[in-house]
mmCIF file of C-alpha atoms in Angstrom:
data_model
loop_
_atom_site.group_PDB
_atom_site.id
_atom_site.type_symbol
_atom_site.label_atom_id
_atom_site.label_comp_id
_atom_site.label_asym_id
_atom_site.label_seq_id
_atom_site.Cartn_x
_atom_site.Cartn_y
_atom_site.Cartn_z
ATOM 1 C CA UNK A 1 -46.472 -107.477 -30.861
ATOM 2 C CA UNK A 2 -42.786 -108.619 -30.340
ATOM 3 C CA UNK A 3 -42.683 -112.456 -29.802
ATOM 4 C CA UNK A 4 -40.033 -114.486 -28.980
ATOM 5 C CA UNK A 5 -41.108 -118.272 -28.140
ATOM 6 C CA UNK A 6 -38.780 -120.825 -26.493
ATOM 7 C CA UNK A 7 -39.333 -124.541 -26.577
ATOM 8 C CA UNK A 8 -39.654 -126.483 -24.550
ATOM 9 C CA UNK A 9 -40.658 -124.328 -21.820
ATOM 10 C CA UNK A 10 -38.759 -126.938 -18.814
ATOM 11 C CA UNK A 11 -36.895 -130.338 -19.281
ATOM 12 C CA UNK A 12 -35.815 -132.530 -16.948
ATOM 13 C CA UNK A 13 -32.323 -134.528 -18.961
ATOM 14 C CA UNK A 14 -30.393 -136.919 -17.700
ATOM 15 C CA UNK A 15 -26.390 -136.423 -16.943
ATOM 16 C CA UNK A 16 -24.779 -137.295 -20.245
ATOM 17 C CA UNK A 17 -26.983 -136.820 -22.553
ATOM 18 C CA UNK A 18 -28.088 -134.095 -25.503
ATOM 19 C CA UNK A 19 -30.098 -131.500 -24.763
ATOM 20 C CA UNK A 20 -31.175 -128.753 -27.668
ATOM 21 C CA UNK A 21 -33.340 -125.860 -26.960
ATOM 22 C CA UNK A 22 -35.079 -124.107 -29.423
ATOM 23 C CA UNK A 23 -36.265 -120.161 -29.641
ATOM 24 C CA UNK A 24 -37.957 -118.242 -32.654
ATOM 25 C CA UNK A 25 -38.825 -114.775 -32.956
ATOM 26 C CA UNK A 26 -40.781 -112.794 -34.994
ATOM 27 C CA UNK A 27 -39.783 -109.003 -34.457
ATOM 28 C CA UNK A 28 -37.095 -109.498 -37.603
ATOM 29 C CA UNK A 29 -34.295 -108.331 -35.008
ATOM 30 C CA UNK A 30 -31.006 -109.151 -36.313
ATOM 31 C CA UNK A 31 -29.372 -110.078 -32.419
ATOM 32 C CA UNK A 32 -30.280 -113.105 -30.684
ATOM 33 C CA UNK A 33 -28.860 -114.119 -27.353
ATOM 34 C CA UNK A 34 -29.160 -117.238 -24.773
ATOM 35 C CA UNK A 35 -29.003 -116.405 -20.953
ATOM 36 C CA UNK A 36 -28.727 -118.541 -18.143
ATOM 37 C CA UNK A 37 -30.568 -117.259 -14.764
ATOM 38 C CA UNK A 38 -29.651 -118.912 -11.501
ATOM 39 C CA UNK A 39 -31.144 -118.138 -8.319
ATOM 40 C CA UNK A 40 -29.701 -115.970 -6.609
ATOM 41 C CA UNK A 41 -27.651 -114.279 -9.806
ATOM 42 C CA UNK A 42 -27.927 -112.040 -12.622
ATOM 43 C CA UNK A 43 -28.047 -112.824 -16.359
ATOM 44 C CA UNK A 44 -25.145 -114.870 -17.579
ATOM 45 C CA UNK A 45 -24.728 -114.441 -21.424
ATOM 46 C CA UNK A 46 -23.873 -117.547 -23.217
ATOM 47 C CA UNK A 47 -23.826 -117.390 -26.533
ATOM 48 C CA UNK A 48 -25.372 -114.554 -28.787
ATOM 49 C CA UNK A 49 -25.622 -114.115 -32.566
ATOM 50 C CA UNK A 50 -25.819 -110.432 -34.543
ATOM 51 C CA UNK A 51 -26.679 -111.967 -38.065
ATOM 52 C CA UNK A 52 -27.978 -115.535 -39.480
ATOM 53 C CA UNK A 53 -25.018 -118.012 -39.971
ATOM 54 C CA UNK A 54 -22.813 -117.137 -36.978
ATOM 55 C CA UNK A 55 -22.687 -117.182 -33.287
ATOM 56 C CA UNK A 56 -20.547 -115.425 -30.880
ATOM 57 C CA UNK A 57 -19.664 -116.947 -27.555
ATOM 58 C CA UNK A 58 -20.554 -115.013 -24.823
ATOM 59 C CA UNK A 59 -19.257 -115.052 -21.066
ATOM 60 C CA UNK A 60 -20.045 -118.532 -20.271
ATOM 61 C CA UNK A 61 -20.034 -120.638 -23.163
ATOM 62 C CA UNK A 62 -18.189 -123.519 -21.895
ATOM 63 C CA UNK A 63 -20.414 -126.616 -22.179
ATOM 64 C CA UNK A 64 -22.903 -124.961 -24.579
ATOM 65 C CA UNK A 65 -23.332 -124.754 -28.455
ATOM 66 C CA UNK A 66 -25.224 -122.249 -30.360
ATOM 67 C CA UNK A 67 -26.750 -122.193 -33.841
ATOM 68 C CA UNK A 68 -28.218 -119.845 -36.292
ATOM 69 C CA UNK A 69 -29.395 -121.070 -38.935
ATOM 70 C CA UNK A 70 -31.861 -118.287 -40.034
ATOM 71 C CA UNK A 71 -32.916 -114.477 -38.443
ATOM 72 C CA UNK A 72 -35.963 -115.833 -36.557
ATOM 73 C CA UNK A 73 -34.288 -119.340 -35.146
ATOM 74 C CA UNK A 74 -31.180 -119.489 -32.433
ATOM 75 C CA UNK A 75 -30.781 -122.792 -30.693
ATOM 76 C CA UNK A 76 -28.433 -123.584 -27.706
ATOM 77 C CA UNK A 77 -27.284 -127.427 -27.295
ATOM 78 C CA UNK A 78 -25.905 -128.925 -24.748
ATOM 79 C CA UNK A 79 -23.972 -132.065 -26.062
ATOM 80 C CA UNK A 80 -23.161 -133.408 -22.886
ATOM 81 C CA UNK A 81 -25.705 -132.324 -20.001
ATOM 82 C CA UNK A 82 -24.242 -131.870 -16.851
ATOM 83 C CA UNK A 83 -25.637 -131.551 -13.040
ATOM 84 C CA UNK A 84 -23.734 -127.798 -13.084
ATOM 85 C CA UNK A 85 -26.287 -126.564 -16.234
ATOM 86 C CA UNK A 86 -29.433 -127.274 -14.152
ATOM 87 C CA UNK A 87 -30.917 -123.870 -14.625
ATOM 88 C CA UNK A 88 -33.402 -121.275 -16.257
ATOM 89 C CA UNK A 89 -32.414 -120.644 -19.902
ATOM 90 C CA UNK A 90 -33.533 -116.996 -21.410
ATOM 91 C CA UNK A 91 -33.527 -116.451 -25.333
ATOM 92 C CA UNK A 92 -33.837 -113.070 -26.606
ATOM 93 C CA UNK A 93 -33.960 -111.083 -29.260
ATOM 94 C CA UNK A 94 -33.230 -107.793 -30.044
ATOM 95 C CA UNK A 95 -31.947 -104.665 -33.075
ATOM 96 C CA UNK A 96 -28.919 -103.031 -31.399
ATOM 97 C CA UNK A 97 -29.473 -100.388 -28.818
ATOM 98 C CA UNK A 98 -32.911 -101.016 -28.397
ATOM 99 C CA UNK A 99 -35.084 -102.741 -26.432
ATOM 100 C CA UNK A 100 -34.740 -106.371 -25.879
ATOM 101 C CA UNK A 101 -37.248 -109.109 -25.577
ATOM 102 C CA UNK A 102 -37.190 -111.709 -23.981
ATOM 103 C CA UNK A 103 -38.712 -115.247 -23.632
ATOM 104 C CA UNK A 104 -40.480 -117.100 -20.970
ATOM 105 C CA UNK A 105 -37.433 -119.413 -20.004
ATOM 106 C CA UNK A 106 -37.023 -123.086 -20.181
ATOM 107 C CA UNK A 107 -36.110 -124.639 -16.686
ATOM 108 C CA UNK A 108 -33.875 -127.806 -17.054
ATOM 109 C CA UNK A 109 -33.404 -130.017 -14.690
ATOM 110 C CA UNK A 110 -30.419 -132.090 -15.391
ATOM 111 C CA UNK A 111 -30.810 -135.182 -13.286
ATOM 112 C CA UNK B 1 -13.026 -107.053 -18.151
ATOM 113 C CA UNK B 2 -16.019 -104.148 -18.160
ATOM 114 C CA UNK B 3 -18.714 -104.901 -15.190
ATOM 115 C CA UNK B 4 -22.179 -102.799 -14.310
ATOM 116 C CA UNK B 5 -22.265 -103.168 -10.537
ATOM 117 C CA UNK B 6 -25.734 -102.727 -8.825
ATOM 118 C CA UNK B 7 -25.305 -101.420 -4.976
ATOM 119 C CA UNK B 8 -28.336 -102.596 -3.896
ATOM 120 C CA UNK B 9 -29.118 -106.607 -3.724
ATOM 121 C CA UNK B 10 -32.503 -105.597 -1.779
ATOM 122 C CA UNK B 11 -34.538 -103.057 -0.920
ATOM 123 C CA UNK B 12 -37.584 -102.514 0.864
ATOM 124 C CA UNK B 13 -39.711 -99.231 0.543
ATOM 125 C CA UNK B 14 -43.054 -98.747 2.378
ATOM 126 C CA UNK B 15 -45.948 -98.077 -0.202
ATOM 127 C CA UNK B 16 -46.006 -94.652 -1.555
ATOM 128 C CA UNK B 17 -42.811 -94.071 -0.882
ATOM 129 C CA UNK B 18 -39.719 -94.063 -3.681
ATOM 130 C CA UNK B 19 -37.326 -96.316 -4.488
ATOM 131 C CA UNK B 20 -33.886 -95.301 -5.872
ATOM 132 C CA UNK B 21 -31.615 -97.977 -7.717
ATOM 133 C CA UNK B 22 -27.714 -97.366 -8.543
ATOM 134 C CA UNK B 23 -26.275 -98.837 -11.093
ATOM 135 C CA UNK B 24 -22.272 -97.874 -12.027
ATOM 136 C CA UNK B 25 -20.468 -99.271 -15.288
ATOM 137 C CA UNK B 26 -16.623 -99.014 -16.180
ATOM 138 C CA UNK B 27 -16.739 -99.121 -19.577
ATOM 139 C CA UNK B 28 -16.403 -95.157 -20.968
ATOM 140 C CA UNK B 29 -17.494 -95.783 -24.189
ATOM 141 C CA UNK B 30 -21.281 -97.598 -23.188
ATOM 142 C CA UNK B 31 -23.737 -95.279 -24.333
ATOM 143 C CA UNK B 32 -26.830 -97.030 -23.589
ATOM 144 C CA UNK B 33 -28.815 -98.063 -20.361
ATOM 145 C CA UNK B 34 -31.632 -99.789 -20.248
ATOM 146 C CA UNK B 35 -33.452 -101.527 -17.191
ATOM 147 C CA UNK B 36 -36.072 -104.402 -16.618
ATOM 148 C CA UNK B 37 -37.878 -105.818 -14.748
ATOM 149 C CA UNK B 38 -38.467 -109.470 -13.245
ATOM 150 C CA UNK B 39 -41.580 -110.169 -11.172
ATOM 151 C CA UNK B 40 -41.485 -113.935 -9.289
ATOM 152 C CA UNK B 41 -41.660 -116.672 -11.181
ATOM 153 C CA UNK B 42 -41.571 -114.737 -14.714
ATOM 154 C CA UNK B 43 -39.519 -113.704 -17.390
ATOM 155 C CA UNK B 44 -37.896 -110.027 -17.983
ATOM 156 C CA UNK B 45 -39.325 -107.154 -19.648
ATOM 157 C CA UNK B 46 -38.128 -103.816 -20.307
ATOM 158 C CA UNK B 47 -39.321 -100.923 -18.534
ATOM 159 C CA UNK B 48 -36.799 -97.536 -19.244
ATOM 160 C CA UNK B 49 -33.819 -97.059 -20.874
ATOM 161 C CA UNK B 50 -31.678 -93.808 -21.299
ATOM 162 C CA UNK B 51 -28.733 -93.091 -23.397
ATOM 163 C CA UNK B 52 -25.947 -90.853 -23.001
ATOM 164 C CA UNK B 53 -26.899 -87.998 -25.424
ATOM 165 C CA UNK B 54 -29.678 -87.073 -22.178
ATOM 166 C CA UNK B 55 -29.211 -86.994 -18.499
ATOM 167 C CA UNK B 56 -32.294 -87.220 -16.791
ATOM 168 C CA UNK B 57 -35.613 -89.572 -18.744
ATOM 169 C CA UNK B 58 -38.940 -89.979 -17.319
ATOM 170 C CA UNK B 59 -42.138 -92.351 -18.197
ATOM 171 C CA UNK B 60 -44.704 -92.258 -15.695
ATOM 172 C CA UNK B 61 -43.151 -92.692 -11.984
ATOM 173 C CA UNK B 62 -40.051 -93.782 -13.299
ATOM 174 C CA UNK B 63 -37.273 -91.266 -13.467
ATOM 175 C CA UNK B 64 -33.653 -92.671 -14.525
ATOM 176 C CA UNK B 65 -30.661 -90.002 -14.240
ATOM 177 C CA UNK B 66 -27.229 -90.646 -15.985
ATOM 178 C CA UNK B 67 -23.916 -88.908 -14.617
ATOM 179 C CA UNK B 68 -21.390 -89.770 -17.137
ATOM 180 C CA UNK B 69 -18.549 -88.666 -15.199
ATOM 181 C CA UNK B 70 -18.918 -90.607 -12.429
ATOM 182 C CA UNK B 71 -20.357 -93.189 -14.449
ATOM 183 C CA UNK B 72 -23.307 -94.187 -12.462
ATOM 184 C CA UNK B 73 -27.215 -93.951 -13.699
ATOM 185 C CA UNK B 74 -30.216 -95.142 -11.059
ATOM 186 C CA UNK B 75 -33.790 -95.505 -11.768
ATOM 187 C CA UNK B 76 -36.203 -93.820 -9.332
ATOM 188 C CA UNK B 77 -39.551 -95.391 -8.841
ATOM 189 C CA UNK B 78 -41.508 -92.664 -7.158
ATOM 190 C CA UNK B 79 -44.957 -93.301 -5.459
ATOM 191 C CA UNK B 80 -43.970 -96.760 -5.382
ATOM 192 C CA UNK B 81 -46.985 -99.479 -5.623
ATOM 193 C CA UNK B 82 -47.568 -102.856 -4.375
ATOM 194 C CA UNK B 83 -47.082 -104.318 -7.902
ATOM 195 C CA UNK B 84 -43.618 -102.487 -8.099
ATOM 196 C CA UNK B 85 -42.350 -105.419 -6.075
ATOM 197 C CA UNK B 86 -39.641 -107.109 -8.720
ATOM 198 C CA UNK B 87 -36.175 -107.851 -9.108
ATOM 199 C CA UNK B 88 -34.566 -105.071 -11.313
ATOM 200 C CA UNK B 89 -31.754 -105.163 -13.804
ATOM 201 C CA UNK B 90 -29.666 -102.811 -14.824
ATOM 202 C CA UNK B 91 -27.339 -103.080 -17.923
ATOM 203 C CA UNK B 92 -25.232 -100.857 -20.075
ATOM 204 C CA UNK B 93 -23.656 -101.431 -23.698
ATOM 205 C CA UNK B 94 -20.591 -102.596 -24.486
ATOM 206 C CA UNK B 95 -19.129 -102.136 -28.202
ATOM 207 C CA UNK B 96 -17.660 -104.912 -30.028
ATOM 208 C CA UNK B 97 -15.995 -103.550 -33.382
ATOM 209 C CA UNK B 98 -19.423 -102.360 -34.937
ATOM 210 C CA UNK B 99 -21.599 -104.707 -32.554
ATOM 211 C CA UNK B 100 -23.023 -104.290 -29.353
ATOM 212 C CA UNK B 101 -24.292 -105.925 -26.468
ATOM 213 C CA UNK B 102 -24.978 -105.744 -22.741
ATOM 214 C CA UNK B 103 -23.246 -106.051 -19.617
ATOM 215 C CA UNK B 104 -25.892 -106.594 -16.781
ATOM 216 C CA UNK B 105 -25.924 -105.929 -12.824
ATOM 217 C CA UNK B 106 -27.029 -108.584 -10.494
ATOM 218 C CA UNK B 107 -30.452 -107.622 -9.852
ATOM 219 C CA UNK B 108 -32.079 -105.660 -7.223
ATOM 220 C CA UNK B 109 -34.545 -107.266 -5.538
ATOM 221 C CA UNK B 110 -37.543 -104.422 -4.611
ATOM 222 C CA UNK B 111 -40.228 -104.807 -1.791
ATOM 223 C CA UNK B 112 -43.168 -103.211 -1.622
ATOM 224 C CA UNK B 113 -44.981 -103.073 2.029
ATOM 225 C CA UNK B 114 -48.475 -102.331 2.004
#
């Protein structure tokens, strides 16, 4: 079955400091995307990736790295946490035009 | 830039009835439409999708219908179920050179009453 795995699954950082969340997938889908989910709104893309190697930034991608560095792996870092990115992060994975999967989330709490 | 706007923020259907979901996009050339859906406290999973070659899909008690021209698509949950209670997305592609990716609505939030 299609997997995608997140880690860790919540964080609590403090304002300032480095934050890097991790996601792997194992359907061999060539798109990858991070999503932040805040109550009360949609899906906010941040940063997605169609092949190993590069990243594309997305609609909100100020604040937020992203890095590729194989077709399963797709990490988002946040180099300086701030109060404002307290949220739940989605990872995803998908081939284009087809169904996406997603992750269980990661809630961090930026204190 | 392109947007998918969903009408409905909430809505609440008594059991057995249906729901009905409208989604409208602005981009001309999106071609595909999927939907998913988010129950409390969990992550999103896909439940339909329809693309433009078709206007009308069906799995199970969910119907979606597209109407290109007025660019507008809705997802019809018929003989609707306690467990149907969700928040439910709607997106639609957008093309970027040979890429793609989504442009989502805000989520309608669906309750079930027993």
């Amino acid at each position: 079955e299609a997997a995608v795995t997140q880690s860790p699954r919540s964080k609590v950082a403090v304002t300032g400091g480095k934050v890097t969340l991790s996601c792997h997938q194992t359907n061999n889908h060539d798109y990858m995307y991070w999503y932040r989910q805040d109550t009360g709104h949609g899906l906010r893309l941040i940063h997605y990736s169609y092949v190993a190697d590069s990243t594309e930034k997305g609609d909100i991608p100020d604040g937020y790295k992203a890095s590729r560095p194989s077709q399963e792996n797709f990490s988002l870092i946040l180099e300086l946490a701030s109060l404002s990115q307290t949220a739940v992060y989605f990872c995803a994975s998908s081939d284009r035009d087809t169904e996406v999967f997603f992750g269980k989330g990661t809630r961090l709490t930026v204190v | 830039g392109e947007k998918v706007e969903q009408h409905e923020s909430t809505l609440s259907v008594r059991e057995g009835d249906s729901a009905v979901i409208n989604c409208t996009y602005t981009d001309t050339a999106s071609s595909y439409f999927p939907w998913y859906k988010q129950e409390a406290g969990k992550s999103l999973h896909f439940v339909i999708d329809i693309r433009s070659n078709v206007d009308r899909k069906q799995s199970q008690r969910l119907i979606v219908l597209l109407d290109k021209k007025a660019k507008r698509f809705s997802l019809h949950i018929t003989a609707t179920q306690p467990e149907d209670s969700a928040i439910y997305f709607c997106a639609a592609s957008r093309y970027v050179g040979d890429n793609s990716k989504l442009i989502w609505g805000l989520g309608t939030s669906l309750v079930v009453n027993p």
